[in-house]
Amino acid sequence: MRKPVYVVGHKNPDCDSIVSAIAYAELKNKLGLKSQACRLGDCNSETKYLLKKFNFEQPELIYSAKCLLKEIEKDEAVLISVDYTMKQALDEVLKRKNKGVFVVDDNKRLLGIVSISDLTSLWTDKPEDLKKLMKTASLQNIKDTLKGDIYNKSENFKPSGEVFLLPSLSDNGSIYKDGIVIVGNNPDIQRYLIDSDAALIIICGEAWVDNVTLAKAKDKDVSIIHTSLTALECSQIIFQSPSVKEVMTKDVIVFKSTETVEEASNRMAKTRFRTYPVLNEKDQVINAISRFHLFNYEKKRFILVDHNEVTHSVNDLEFGEIIEIIDHHRFGGIETTRPINIIAKTVGATSTIIAQQYILNKVDLSKEMAGLLLGAIISDTLSLKSPTTTEDDIEMARRLSAISKISVDQLSKEMVKSSDSILNKTHIELLYDDFKEFRIDDYRVAIGQSQCKDSSEFFKIKDEFLKFLNEVVITQQYDLLLIMFTDPLGTGSHFLYTGKKSWVVYEGFQDVLVDSFATNIISRKKQVLPIIIETITK
């Protein structure tokens, strides 16, 4: 089953970014493409208010485009206990076409791994190695391997490990004491072996042992097993009777389901095994993985909404695949390996474009989705007062208002009330409320934006927050860091900035900047970033 396409907005997401991801993922699902909305950061208070009002859950938080082992195709793990014989283990391997099986305890925790070579190498082992191996075989395991029945069970079964095939009394040159001897249904041979103190007599063929022989075996404490297999068949498989614990590899490389494919590939390249166990958070074996899976996995696929630059997108984007971009910002040089669909328009909100796609594809908008999209448009256009607002935004807001049965003015007022005072936010929250980084020539520029309902609040936090920004500039090596504290009513923004390129802000906005307030400057995208780019590059 293919993974869903992940629809993601930008890092430090604003309302438009979150809503665009939710709405477009729903549209794609209705059009037949399995999709999932995701976010790259915490939702702000305004977004949380809208989601709660219109009954939507926050999208799943993701951190990287890299695939984890739990997200790719793997083999079923063949699990066996230490009680399994080598024969039973080999049957499991051959039946499921796996290259190995994992030996686990009662809690599915790994004890060792058994490969085909571990189970079949005994056919080329030296006699002394086979003897050592068979010395560990239990009577029950031998009985299970030969599919036989125990006629007499020794209370002290300790075989020497020697295995003999004795078809007649003429072959009597060997010493059978404590040995395992395969014979036919010949009472004379059976009694001879009992007198020789054999550890186990395996009788092949007809299921018959006379009472005298059986009584003699009980008296001498010699075990007897009967099997319907031929003597030749017994001699071929009896060496598979020992427990898998005798041949399993205990020092095993294991992988966690939360490891990335790249991490697993690097570790696997240094080892020789063909198959490896994958463990969950409880250290239980849940899957088997091989080099094939790591070389042939399906990358995560992404639809980027409300952004198009790598620095604004999910981490490690180069390990994923972009299949579509929907945005209303400038394009920042993103590269793809194949042609993709791009919808880019000069509108005030990406949510306007998303709503248009519902209409173009003749997909009905629910009352709740219409309200959510309306809120995002209001947020990104400052109640349709931002200079980025277009006729498309105004017309779409009107249509969404009609469907959701809530006016733009009413929802705007509710959203302003829902937003937190900047006095209640930490410095980190203020910095990353709506924060974007830009590479302009060789300079690192970052511009954040936060709503500020009262200028007095700005002046209360200004000095301490500027000290914090000075530290951020040093640690993050920004050439310019600017935070806009914007009046939600659209009158302008307070500027707080620092960095060795601070002169760019003063020079670019000297005509409108009075005592840190830039009158009518409320749009980072349309009013601030273009001037900074023009000033810093001239």
C-alpha angles and dihedrals in degrees: 000000000000120000117248122262109256115228108202137177124204132292117277087025124216124204095273092052095052096042093046090055093048095046097044093047089054091049092049091050091052089050091053104262112119104233139169129201115228136178132216098210146000121311115244122235093263092054092046089052093053094046091052094044093053097036102249128141123230110262119252115276115238129183108189144024089223117109119241120217090250088060099055134071114274138167125265110263113242105216125193135169127239087255090072117107121229088251092055091047093050091050089055092050094049094042094054098031091235121151093223147000131226123233110217140174126240090282093053091251115148121261099165148316129254120202131194089255090054090054098043104035090084089080089068097035122119116259092249090054091051090048091052090049096048091049087072096051115115123220090243092052092050090049091050093047093051092040088232142138128250111236095175127013120204115223090215106038108176111151121196090226094246114129121199134188106209115178097168145010090253089075096070104126095103130086107240100183109136089354131131110240128192113208143159127247096287114133093201093056092044092053092045090056091047090054088048089059095241113180095222136010115200111200115201128200124008114045098236135116120167120236094245093056092045092049090049091051092051091049093050093039093238117155121231127197125182123205133176089222120105120254090252092052090049093051090052099052106026091088088065090065099093119098119267089241087075093062105024122114110240100185097072132168107233132190129212120228088232094059118107120245089246093053091048093047092053093051095042092053089067096054137070106217123111099214132027136193122249115211130203126220090281091055090248119145108249106159146007122236136189139180089270091066093050094049096045106037123133113249121229112266121218140197109199116212128185092006142050107182123102093227090058096046138077116305118263092018089162088072091058134059124246112213101170143009127202114182149139098206134091115281115251105198102275114174129213132189094227140016115290139185114263127187111184124165136168096243132129097249137023087223088069089059091046092051089050089054090057089055095044091051092045093238115149118239115225119229089250095049091047090053092048093051091046090054091051092051090049090050097049095043097040092243091321091301098106117107086238090067114114135187087259090060093047093047093046092048088054092051094045091048090055093049095045093040093226125113125237091237094050095048091045091056092047091051094049090052091049095055117099123245111252086234089068095053129088120236090255092052092049092048096050099033090110106348132166135178124213134191108217111181101310095332128105110222127179126188124187129184132200132172116249116188096186128036091212089066090056093054091049093059099029102096098043093042092051090054088053092049090052089057092047091053090055098045096042095036096230118171090205131013118184127177119193118206100199128198107233088218089064101244094128145279139277111232124216114178144160142170137093089288094054089119087072091069094047094047096043097047103028092117094059105023113099120167090341093308119115107200115226092357105128107133121082092187100048106022108027111030096049091052092047091050092048094047098044094048102043 
